[in-house]
């Protein structure tokens, strides 16, 4: 169990996040499979590891959709989960190459509570969007608003002049699978379906 060793409220929060990621991935996969044009369909892509990554791959798999796992070499850690579509499991040695392919292929980004690796990926995406280095429409959802409010004080960044108030419009915070689903499918329908290729 990827969640072993956690107790009390921490375990409850992580279990809730796991199930939310699983449900959201399944719903997004089901929605994508309903799209008329197969070339415009979307697939779930994760880091291919345990925990939330496993939950998302599992949800996509349970919705009978293919899904991608971009795994990374880590010492003393098993970084694979059984729900990744086997022919779509890609293994990386360098984090920077893995992050490049995440950003290059993504049409939307959903960030669940996580540690240094999650924060690294989140801030890189936010920086690329803030600086318009990524020019395609790329909706970003921070799932678990109370967690993100504790971990990152965006208001303090604004007060200290480090970011503009408008920069917080780059992402959408929510605790609701329904809200995340509606936000993402709305943005993907409006923009990404008509955007050919990975980078616009």
mmCIF file of C-alpha atoms in Angstrom:
data_model
loop_
_atom_site.group_PDB
_atom_site.id
_atom_site.type_symbol
_atom_site.label_atom_id
_atom_site.label_comp_id
_atom_site.label_asym_id
_atom_site.label_seq_id
_atom_site.Cartn_x
_atom_site.Cartn_y
_atom_site.Cartn_z
ATOM 1 C CA UNK A 1 0.000 0.000 0.000
ATOM 2 C CA UNK A 2 1.518 3.306 -1.112
ATOM 3 C CA UNK A 3 -0.229 5.013 1.793
ATOM 4 C CA UNK A 4 1.137 2.759 4.548
ATOM 5 C CA UNK A 5 2.838 4.429 7.487
ATOM 6 C CA UNK A 6 0.327 7.290 7.611
ATOM 7 C CA UNK A 7 -2.058 7.517 10.532
ATOM 8 C CA UNK A 8 -5.005 9.542 11.777
ATOM 9 C CA UNK A 9 -6.154 12.613 9.878
ATOM 10 C CA UNK A 10 -3.143 12.506 7.549
ATOM 11 C CA UNK A 11 -4.170 9.047 6.377
ATOM 12 C CA UNK A 12 -7.780 10.189 5.915
ATOM 13 C CA UNK A 13 -6.693 13.155 3.813
ATOM 14 C CA UNK A 14 -4.449 10.986 1.647
ATOM 15 C CA UNK A 15 -7.164 8.339 1.216
ATOM 16 C CA UNK A 16 -9.598 11.073 0.206
ATOM 17 C CA UNK A 17 -7.087 12.498 -2.293
ATOM 18 C CA UNK A 18 -6.486 9.031 -3.737
ATOM 19 C CA UNK A 19 -10.182 8.427 -4.313
ATOM 20 C CA UNK A 20 -10.690 11.927 -5.709
ATOM 21 C CA UNK A 21 -7.837 11.460 -8.191
ATOM 22 C CA UNK A 22 -9.182 8.060 -9.175
ATOM 23 C CA UNK A 23 -12.712 9.384 -9.734
ATOM 24 C CA UNK A 24 -11.582 12.498 -11.611
ATOM 25 C CA UNK A 25 -9.319 10.496 -13.935
ATOM 26 C CA UNK A 26 -12.122 8.019 -14.639
ATOM 27 C CA UNK A 27 -14.604 10.793 -15.391
ATOM 28 C CA UNK A 28 -12.191 12.681 -17.634
ATOM 29 C CA UNK A 29 -11.345 9.473 -19.480
ATOM 30 C CA UNK A 30 -15.018 8.658 -19.989
ATOM 31 C CA UNK A 31 -15.673 12.201 -21.224
ATOM 32 C CA UNK A 32 -12.741 12.046 -23.639
ATOM 33 C CA UNK A 33 -13.891 8.717 -25.061
ATOM 34 C CA UNK A 34 -17.238 10.344 -25.935
ATOM 35 C CA UNK A 35 -15.577 12.903 -28.219
ATOM 36 C CA UNK A 36 -16.424 12.275 -31.845
ATOM 37 C CA UNK A 37 -12.966 12.888 -33.297
ATOM 38 C CA UNK A 38 -10.468 10.288 -32.059
ATOM 39 C CA UNK A 39 -7.560 12.595 -32.949
ATOM 40 C CA UNK A 40 -8.886 15.139 -30.460
ATOM 41 C CA UNK A 41 -9.176 12.783 -27.499
ATOM 42 C CA UNK A 42 -7.248 13.245 -24.269
ATOM 43 C CA UNK A 43 -5.489 10.654 -22.107
ATOM 44 C CA UNK A 44 -4.383 10.709 -18.487
ATOM 45 C CA UNK A 45 -0.622 11.018 -18.012
ATOM 46 C CA UNK A 46 1.138 10.742 -14.629
ATOM 47 C CA UNK A 47 4.587 10.092 -13.245
ATOM 48 C CA UNK A 48 3.681 6.404 -13.250
ATOM 49 C CA UNK A 49 4.495 5.919 -9.578
ATOM 50 C CA UNK A 50 2.499 5.050 -6.439
ATOM 51 C CA UNK A 51 0.000 7.141 -4.465
ATOM 52 C CA UNK A 52 -1.891 9.831 -6.371
ATOM 53 C CA UNK A 53 -0.163 8.861 -9.612
ATOM 54 C CA UNK A 54 -1.407 5.306 -9.237
ATOM 55 C CA UNK A 55 -4.893 6.593 -8.431
ATOM 56 C CA UNK A 56 -5.072 8.600 -11.664
ATOM 57 C CA UNK A 57 -3.743 5.749 -13.818
ATOM 58 C CA UNK A 58 -6.143 3.403 -12.040
ATOM 59 C CA UNK A 59 -9.145 5.637 -12.664
ATOM 60 C CA UNK A 60 -8.287 5.919 -16.355
ATOM 61 C CA UNK A 61 -7.777 2.168 -16.594
ATOM 62 C CA UNK A 62 -11.078 1.449 -14.837
ATOM 63 C CA UNK A 63 -12.792 3.704 -17.397
ATOM 64 C CA UNK A 64 -11.225 1.450 -20.048
ATOM 65 C CA UNK A 65 -8.957 4.157 -21.359
ATOM 66 C CA UNK A 66 -5.302 4.038 -22.255
ATOM 67 C CA UNK A 67 -3.049 6.104 -19.993
ATOM 68 C CA UNK A 68 0.583 7.160 -19.835
ATOM 69 C CA UNK A 69 3.231 6.816 -17.117
ATOM 70 C CA UNK A 70 6.414 8.886 -17.328
ATOM 71 C CA UNK A 71 8.547 7.223 -14.668
ATOM 72 C CA UNK A 72 11.895 8.359 -13.275
ATOM 73 C CA UNK A 73 14.938 6.552 -11.888
ATOM 74 C CA UNK A 74 15.060 6.987 -8.120
ATOM 75 C CA UNK A 75 17.453 5.212 -5.742
ATOM 76 C CA UNK A 76 15.883 2.715 -3.341
ATOM 77 C CA UNK A 77 12.346 3.374 -4.560
ATOM 78 C CA UNK A 78 9.939 1.341 -6.635
ATOM 79 C CA UNK A 79 8.469 3.818 -9.077
ATOM 80 C CA UNK A 80 5.922 1.966 -11.119
ATOM 81 C CA UNK A 81 2.278 1.104 -10.824
ATOM 82 C CA UNK A 82 0.316 -1.689 -12.507
ATOM 83 C CA UNK A 83 -2.357 0.556 -14.036
ATOM 84 C CA UNK A 84 -0.200 2.309 -16.641
ATOM 85 C CA UNK A 85 -0.899 1.096 -20.180
ATOM 86 C CA UNK A 86 2.174 -1.071 -20.728
ATOM 87 C CA UNK A 87 3.125 0.242 -24.164
ATOM 88 C CA UNK A 88 2.783 3.800 -22.837
ATOM 89 C CA UNK A 89 5.173 3.436 -19.906
ATOM 90 C CA UNK A 90 8.186 5.670 -20.574
ATOM 91 C CA UNK A 91 11.212 5.647 -18.285
ATOM 92 C CA UNK A 92 13.446 8.704 -17.760
ATOM 93 C CA UNK A 93 16.815 9.076 -16.083
ATOM 94 C CA UNK A 94 16.803 12.885 -15.846
ATOM 95 C CA UNK A 95 14.097 14.968 -14.179
ATOM 96 C CA UNK A 96 14.491 17.854 -16.630
ATOM 97 C CA UNK A 97 13.701 15.626 -19.621
ATOM 98 C CA UNK A 98 10.700 14.152 -17.869
ATOM 99 C CA UNK A 99 9.373 17.627 -16.988
ATOM 100 C CA UNK A 100 9.883 18.759 -20.581
ATOM 101 C CA UNK A 101 7.695 15.955 -21.899
ATOM 102 C CA UNK A 102 5.066 16.581 -19.233
ATOM 103 C CA UNK A 103 4.812 20.235 -20.274
ATOM 104 C CA UNK A 104 5.151 19.575 -23.988
ATOM 105 C CA UNK A 105 2.329 17.053 -24.190
ATOM 106 C CA UNK A 106 -0.043 18.487 -21.579
ATOM 107 C CA UNK A 107 -3.395 20.027 -22.454
ATOM 108 C CA UNK A 108 -4.294 20.460 -18.766
ATOM 109 C CA UNK A 109 -2.503 19.993 -15.443
ATOM 110 C CA UNK A 110 -4.064 18.719 -12.215
ATOM 111 C CA UNK A 111 -1.870 19.029 -9.128
ATOM 112 C CA UNK A 112 -2.784 17.098 -5.981
ATOM 113 C CA UNK A 113 -1.047 17.580 -2.607
ATOM 114 C CA UNK A 114 2.556 16.446 -2.775
ATOM 115 C CA UNK A 115 6.116 17.135 -1.720
ATOM 116 C CA UNK A 116 9.242 18.601 -3.286
ATOM 117 C CA UNK A 117 8.780 16.874 -6.644
ATOM 118 C CA UNK A 118 5.202 18.084 -6.947
ATOM 119 C CA UNK A 119 6.180 21.626 -5.968
ATOM 120 C CA UNK A 120 9.061 21.591 -8.446
ATOM 121 C CA UNK A 121 6.773 20.590 -11.299
ATOM 122 C CA UNK A 122 4.045 23.024 -10.237
ATOM 123 C CA UNK A 123 6.331 26.047 -10.023
ATOM 124 C CA UNK A 124 7.966 25.259 -13.341
ATOM 125 C CA UNK A 125 4.571 25.128 -15.065
ATOM 126 C CA UNK A 126 3.393 28.330 -13.327
ATOM 127 C CA UNK A 127 6.600 30.120 -14.329
ATOM 128 C CA UNK A 128 6.270 29.023 -17.958
ATOM 129 C CA UNK A 129 2.662 30.227 -18.027
ATOM 130 C CA UNK A 130 3.409 33.505 -16.224
ATOM 131 C CA UNK A 131 6.202 34.331 -18.670
ATOM 132 C CA UNK A 132 4.115 33.188 -21.687
ATOM 133 C CA UNK A 133 6.822 30.680 -22.550
ATOM 134 C CA UNK A 134 3.950 28.218 -22.865
ATOM 135 C CA UNK A 135 1.624 29.875 -25.369
ATOM 136 C CA UNK A 136 -1.024 27.169 -25.624
ATOM 137 C CA UNK A 137 -4.033 27.247 -23.324
ATOM 138 C CA UNK A 138 -3.096 25.128 -20.317
ATOM 139 C CA UNK A 139 -5.619 25.056 -17.466
ATOM 140 C CA UNK A 140 -4.046 24.261 -14.082
ATOM 141 C CA UNK A 141 -6.090 22.868 -11.186
ATOM 142 C CA UNK A 142 -4.725 22.808 -7.643
ATOM 143 C CA UNK A 143 -6.809 20.117 -5.979
ATOM 144 C CA UNK A 144 -7.084 20.375 -2.202
ATOM 145 C CA UNK A 145 -7.459 24.112 -1.605
ATOM 146 C CA UNK A 146 -6.761 24.003 2.140
ATOM 147 C CA UNK A 147 -3.484 22.147 1.538
ATOM 148 C CA UNK A 148 -2.310 24.630 -1.073
ATOM 149 C CA UNK A 149 -3.354 27.573 1.102
ATOM 150 C CA UNK A 150 -1.138 26.208 3.892
ATOM 151 C CA UNK A 151 1.827 25.298 1.725
ATOM 152 C CA UNK A 152 1.973 28.329 -0.589
ATOM 153 C CA UNK A 153 0.988 31.799 0.609
ATOM 154 C CA UNK A 154 0.162 33.391 -2.730
ATOM 155 C CA UNK A 155 -1.238 36.463 -0.955
ATOM 156 C CA UNK A 156 2.149 37.033 0.709
ATOM 157 C CA UNK A 157 3.821 36.851 -2.694
ATOM 158 C CA UNK A 158 1.404 39.518 -3.959
ATOM 159 C CA UNK A 159 1.840 41.737 -0.872
ATOM 160 C CA UNK A 160 5.604 41.599 -1.237
ATOM 161 C CA UNK A 161 5.458 42.441 -4.912
ATOM 162 C CA UNK A 162 6.861 39.106 -6.049
ATOM 163 C CA UNK A 163 3.887 38.288 -8.283
ATOM 164 C CA UNK A 164 0.975 40.338 -9.617
ATOM 165 C CA UNK A 165 -2.506 39.784 -8.263
ATOM 166 C CA UNK A 166 -3.550 38.624 -11.724
ATOM 167 C CA UNK A 167 -0.992 35.835 -11.668
ATOM 168 C CA UNK A 168 -3.277 33.785 -9.418
ATOM 169 C CA UNK A 169 -5.674 33.532 -12.360
ATOM 170 C CA UNK A 170 -3.191 31.088 -13.897
ATOM 171 C CA UNK A 171 -4.584 28.332 -11.675
ATOM 172 C CA UNK A 172 -7.912 27.181 -10.252
ATOM 173 C CA UNK A 173 -8.129 25.938 -6.649
ATOM 174 C CA UNK A 174 -10.835 23.470 -5.641
ATOM 175 C CA UNK A 175 -11.771 20.652 -3.277
ATOM 176 C CA UNK A 176 -14.493 19.282 -5.520
ATOM 177 C CA UNK A 177 -14.203 16.563 -8.151
ATOM 178 C CA UNK A 178 -17.351 17.953 -9.792
ATOM 179 C CA UNK A 179 -15.899 21.465 -9.945
ATOM 180 C CA UNK A 180 -12.544 20.248 -11.281
ATOM 181 C CA UNK A 181 -14.301 18.147 -13.922
ATOM 182 C CA UNK A 182 -16.524 21.025 -15.074
ATOM 183 C CA UNK A 183 -13.629 23.486 -15.129
ATOM 184 C CA UNK A 184 -11.331 21.183 -17.092
ATOM 185 C CA UNK A 185 -13.848 19.907 -19.613
ATOM 186 C CA UNK A 186 -15.056 23.466 -20.187
ATOM 187 C CA UNK A 187 -11.544 24.730 -20.881
ATOM 188 C CA UNK A 188 -10.583 21.714 -22.971
ATOM 189 C CA UNK A 189 -13.748 22.015 -25.042
ATOM 190 C CA UNK A 190 -13.234 25.737 -25.567
ATOM 191 C CA UNK A 191 -9.538 25.646 -26.438
ATOM 192 C CA UNK A 192 -7.626 22.385 -26.564
ATOM 193 C CA UNK A 193 -9.846 20.375 -28.898
ATOM 194 C CA UNK A 194 -9.090 22.822 -31.714
ATOM 195 C CA UNK A 195 -5.379 23.181 -30.919
ATOM 196 C CA UNK A 196 -3.415 20.752 -33.017
ATOM 197 C CA UNK A 197 0.002 19.627 -31.841
ATOM 198 C CA UNK A 198 1.574 19.890 -28.434
ATOM 199 C CA UNK A 199 2.797 23.488 -28.460
ATOM 200 C CA UNK A 200 0.972 26.376 -30.030
#
